[in-house]
Short mmCIF file of C-alpha atoms in Angstrom, two decimals:
data_model
loop_
_atom_site.label_atom_id
_atom_site.label_comp_id
_atom_site.label_asym_id
_atom_site.label_seq_id
_atom_site.Cartn_x
_atom_site.Cartn_y
_atom_site.Cartn_z
CA MET A 28 4.93 13.94 17.64
CA ALA A 29 5.37 13.78 13.89
CA TYR A 30 8.18 15.74 12.27
CA HIS A 31 10.33 15.55 9.19
CA GLU A 32 14.04 14.79 9.43
CA PRO A 33 16.45 15.34 6.54
CA LEU A 34 16.37 12.56 3.99
CA LEU A 35 18.15 9.34 4.92
CA LYS A 36 19.49 6.57 2.71
CA ALA A 37 18.52 3.05 3.72
CA GLY A 38 18.78 -0.52 2.50
CA LEU A 39 15.49 -1.87 1.16
CA ALA A 40 16.10 -5.29 2.73
CA GLU A 41 16.32 -3.66 6.17
CA LEU A 42 13.03 -1.77 5.98
CA CYS A 43 9.99 -3.08 7.84
CA PRO A 44 6.50 -2.99 6.32
CA THR A 45 3.45 -1.80 8.26
CA GLN A 46 0.89 -3.90 6.40
CA ILE A 47 0.47 -7.59 5.59
CA THR A 48 -0.47 -7.53 1.91
CA VAL A 49 -0.04 -5.77 -1.42
CA GLY A 50 -1.74 -6.16 -4.78
CA HIS A 51 0.82 -8.23 -6.68
CA ALA A 52 -0.55 -7.15 -10.07
CA GLU A 53 0.38 -3.57 -9.15
CA VAL A 54 3.88 -4.73 -8.23
CA VAL A 55 4.25 -6.44 -11.63
CA ILE A 56 3.22 -3.25 -13.43
CA LYS A 57 5.66 -1.15 -11.41
CA ARG A 58 8.44 -3.58 -12.23
CA ALA A 59 7.67 -3.25 -15.95
CA GLN A 60 7.66 0.55 -15.67
CA TRP A 61 11.02 0.47 -13.89
CA ALA A 62 12.54 -1.91 -16.43
CA ALA A 63 11.55 0.46 -19.25
CA MET A 64 13.31 3.45 -17.65
CA LYS A 65 16.74 4.69 -18.61
CA PRO A 66 19.35 5.13 -15.85
CA LYS A 67 18.74 8.88 -15.41
CA GLU A 68 14.98 8.30 -15.25
CA ARG A 69 15.52 5.71 -12.54
CA MET A 70 17.57 8.13 -10.47
CA ARG A 71 14.84 10.76 -10.79
CA GLN A 72 12.21 8.18 -9.83
CA LEU A 73 14.06 7.23 -6.64
CA ALA A 74 14.60 10.88 -5.72
CA ALA A 75 10.92 11.69 -6.28
CA HIS A 76 9.63 8.77 -4.21
CA CYS A 77 11.09 9.07 -0.75
CA PHE A 78 9.71 6.42 1.59
CA PRO A 79 7.95 7.94 4.62
CA ALA A 80 9.07 5.96 7.64
CA VAL A 81 8.97 5.83 11.42
CA LYS A 82 12.04 4.98 13.47
CA GLY A 83 11.02 2.04 15.63
CA PRO A 84 12.48 -0.45 18.11
CA LYS A 85 16.08 -1.53 17.62
CA VAL A 86 16.56 1.54 15.39
CA ARG A 87 14.71 -0.10 12.50
CA PHE A 88 12.65 1.94 10.08
CA TYR A 89 9.01 1.12 9.39
CA ILE A 90 7.70 2.41 6.07
CA VAL A 91 4.13 3.71 6.03
CA ASP A 92 3.72 4.06 2.25
CA HIS A 93 5.19 2.85 -1.08
CA HIS A 94 4.99 -0.84 -0.17
CA HIS A 95 4.20 -1.78 -3.79
CA LEU A 96 7.09 0.28 -5.13
CA GLY A 97 9.42 -1.10 -2.48
CA LEU A 98 8.63 -4.70 -3.36
CA ALA A 99 8.94 -3.95 -7.08
CA LEU A 100 12.36 -2.38 -6.54
CA ARG A 101 13.48 -5.33 -4.41
CA GLU A 102 12.47 -7.74 -7.15
CA GLU A 103 14.34 -5.57 -9.67
CA GLY A 104 17.52 -5.81 -7.62
CA ILE A 105 17.59 -2.28 -6.18
CA ASP A 106 19.36 -2.16 -2.82
CA THR A 107 18.87 1.35 -1.44
CA VAL A 108 16.18 4.05 -1.34
CA TRP A 109 15.66 7.43 0.29
CA LEU A 110 13.68 7.74 3.53
CA MET A 111 11.83 10.66 5.09
CA GLN A 112 11.55 10.13 8.85
CA LEU A 113 8.09 11.05 10.14
CA ALA A 114 8.58 10.30 13.82
CA ASP A 115 10.86 8.61 16.34
CA LEU A 116 9.15 5.83 18.30
CA SER A 117 12.35 3.91 19.00
CA GLN A 118 11.81 4.26 22.75
CA VAL A 119 8.73 2.01 22.74
CA GLU A 120 8.53 -1.68 21.90
CA GLY A 121 6.16 -4.55 21.27
CA GLU A 122 2.43 -4.00 21.31
CA VAL A 123 2.78 -0.44 22.60
CA PHE A 124 4.74 0.47 19.48
CA TRP A 125 2.13 -1.01 17.17
CA ARG A 126 -0.72 0.62 19.08
CA MET A 127 0.99 3.97 18.61
CA MET A 128 1.43 3.20 14.92
CA GLU A 129 -2.27 2.42 14.54
CA PHE A 130 -3.21 5.55 16.49
CA HIS A 131 -1.38 7.61 13.86
CA ARG A 132 -2.83 5.48 11.01
CA TRP A 133 0.62 4.15 10.22
CA ALA A 134 -0.24 0.44 10.39
CA HIS A 135 -2.79 -1.84 8.72
CA PRO A 136 -2.81 -5.35 10.26
CA PHE A 137 -5.35 -6.94 7.90
CA ASP A 138 -4.70 -10.05 5.82
CA HIS A 139 -5.47 -11.10 2.23
CA LYS A 140 -9.04 -11.94 3.22
CA GLY A 141 -9.64 -8.55 4.81
CA LYS A 142 -9.50 -10.03 8.31
CA ARG A 143 -7.76 -8.30 11.17
CA ARG A 144 -4.72 -10.18 12.44
CA GLY A 145 -2.31 -9.84 15.34
CA TYR A 146 0.64 -7.51 14.92
CA ASP A 147 2.94 -10.53 14.64
CA ALA A 148 1.33 -11.28 11.25
CA ILE A 149 2.95 -8.17 9.78
CA PRO A 150 6.10 -9.46 8.03
CA GLU A 151 9.52 -8.34 9.21
CA SER A 152 10.66 -7.41 5.71
CA ILE A 153 9.16 -6.22 2.44
CA ASP A 154 9.91 -9.62 0.91
CA GLY A 155 7.28 -11.19 3.17
CA LEU A 156 4.32 -9.16 1.89
CA ARG A 157 1.47 -11.40 0.68
CA ASP A 158 -0.72 -10.93 -2.37
CA ASP A 159 -4.29 -9.67 -2.01
CA PRO A 160 -5.88 -9.81 -5.50
CA TYR A 161 -8.66 -7.47 -4.37
CA ARG A 162 -6.06 -4.83 -3.55
CA SER A 163 -4.88 -5.21 -7.16
CA LEU A 164 -8.46 -4.71 -8.37
CA ALA A 165 -8.86 -1.62 -6.18
CA GLY A 166 -5.72 -0.14 -7.72
CA CYS A 167 -6.91 -0.87 -11.26
CA VAL A 168 -10.29 0.72 -10.58
CA ARG A 169 -8.64 3.85 -9.18
CA ASN A 170 -6.34 4.10 -12.21
CA ALA A 171 -9.38 3.72 -14.48
CA GLY A 172 -11.06 6.71 -12.81
CA GLY A 173 -13.50 4.71 -10.70
CA TYR A 174 -12.65 6.73 -7.60
CA ALA A 175 -10.24 9.51 -6.65
CA LYS A 176 -6.96 8.88 -4.86
CA ASP A 177 -7.39 9.79 -1.22
CA THR A 178 -4.71 11.20 1.06
CA GLN A 179 -5.76 8.97 3.97
CA PRO A 180 -3.48 5.95 4.46
CA TYR A 181 -4.69 2.52 3.36
CA ALA A 182 -7.78 3.90 1.58
CA GLU A 183 -7.38 1.38 -1.23
CA PHE A 184 -7.81 -1.47 1.24
CA LEU A 185 -11.31 -0.21 2.05
CA TRP A 186 -12.10 -0.40 -1.65
CA ALA A 187 -10.57 -3.87 -1.78
CA ASP A 188 -12.98 -4.98 0.96
CA PHE A 189 -15.87 -3.42 -0.95
CA PHE A 190 -15.10 -5.51 -4.03
CA ARG A 191 -14.32 -8.62 -1.98
CA SER A 192 -18.01 -9.38 -1.46
CA ARG A 193 -19.05 -8.41 -5.00
CA ILE A 194 -16.49 -9.87 -7.41
CA GLU A 195 -15.49 -13.54 -7.50
CA LEU A 196 -11.83 -14.22 -6.78
CA ALA A 197 -11.50 -16.34 -9.93
CA GLU A 198 -12.40 -13.29 -12.04
CA ILE A 199 -9.47 -11.16 -10.94
CA GLN A 200 -6.45 -13.31 -11.68
CA PRO A 201 -4.00 -11.00 -13.50
CA SER A 202 -2.04 -11.74 -16.63
CA ARG A 203 1.74 -12.11 -16.50
CA LYS A 204 1.98 -8.39 -17.23
CA GLY A 205 -0.21 -7.57 -14.25
CA HIS A 206 -3.32 -6.63 -16.22
CA LEU A 207 -6.80 -7.66 -15.12
CA VAL A 208 -9.63 -8.64 -17.47
CA PRO A 209 -11.01 -5.34 -18.91
CA ASP A 210 -14.63 -6.44 -18.46
CA VAL A 211 -14.06 -7.09 -14.76
CA VAL A 212 -12.41 -3.70 -14.31
CA ALA A 213 -15.26 -1.98 -16.20
CA ARG A 214 -17.88 -3.67 -14.00
CA SER A 215 -15.94 -2.72 -10.90
CA VAL A 216 -15.68 0.91 -12.04
CA ALA A 217 -19.46 0.98 -12.45
CA MET A 218 -19.88 -0.47 -8.94
CA ALA A 219 -17.49 2.13 -7.54
CA SER A 220 -19.70 4.98 -8.72
CA GLY A 221 -22.88 3.44 -7.30
CA GLU A 222 -24.77 4.43 -4.17
CA ALA A 223 -23.48 1.38 -2.27
CA ALA A 224 -19.94 2.82 -2.37
CA ARG A 225 -20.71 6.41 -1.46
CA TYR A 226 -19.27 6.02 2.07
CA LEU A 227 -15.83 5.11 0.73
CA PRO A 228 -12.91 7.58 0.45
CA GLY A 229 -12.58 9.14 -2.99
CA TRP A 230 -16.08 8.15 -4.10
CA ALA A 231 -16.74 9.87 -7.43
CA GLY A 232 -20.41 9.02 -8.00
CA ALA A 233 -23.23 11.50 -8.29
CA THR A 234 -25.43 12.12 -5.26
CA PRO A 235 -29.10 11.92 -6.27
CA PRO A 236 -31.16 15.08 -5.76
CA PRO A 237 -33.40 15.17 -2.68
CA ARG A 238 -36.97 14.08 -3.19
#
C-alpha cells in the first residue's frame, strides 16, 4: 500500500501528529540550531528534511516522523515544510484509520507516562504535543553514543520507557538551553549498555561470551 508521491508543500499548522508526546528538551535544542543558521542553511535544512506523511480523512496529512523538528519550526515561526506522501488512507475514517496506521507502525498512542491511550488522545495539531522528559533523556543518551539510531519508528520511546523506571523524574529537568545534567546522562549511557537493555533497538553493549 505504501508508495512515494512527488514532494508536496504543506502548512505546518495543518499537519496532524501521530504521537502524543515529544521530548521538549530536544525541541529546545533544535530551535537553537535553527536560530543559528543563515538563510541559505535554513533552506537546505528544510529541503533535506521532508516530512513523511500519510494522507488521511478529510484530506489531512498525518506526519509519521520529524515531530520534534516540526514543533521547533512552529515555535520559530516557520509556516510551510515539504512532505513526502507514503500512502493514501483518505478513504477510511475513525478507528479503522488509526488501526491501519498502527498496523504500518505509523502511530504511537502512548502518553507522557508511557501508558497507552485512546486514539482521541493524539492531538489534532503539532502544537498540542505534550512533553515527556524521558523521551528527552532517550534522545540525549542516543546522541551521547549510548545506543545506535534505529530505523524502526518510535524506537526512542522504548528507551524512554526503559529509563522511566530507573531514573527519577526530578533528575532530568533540562536547562533553558535544553541540556540535561551531564552526570545523569552519563549514568543513563552506562545503563543503556548493560545487559538489562540488550532487548532494545540499537543496543550497543557487549554480549558476554558463553560459559
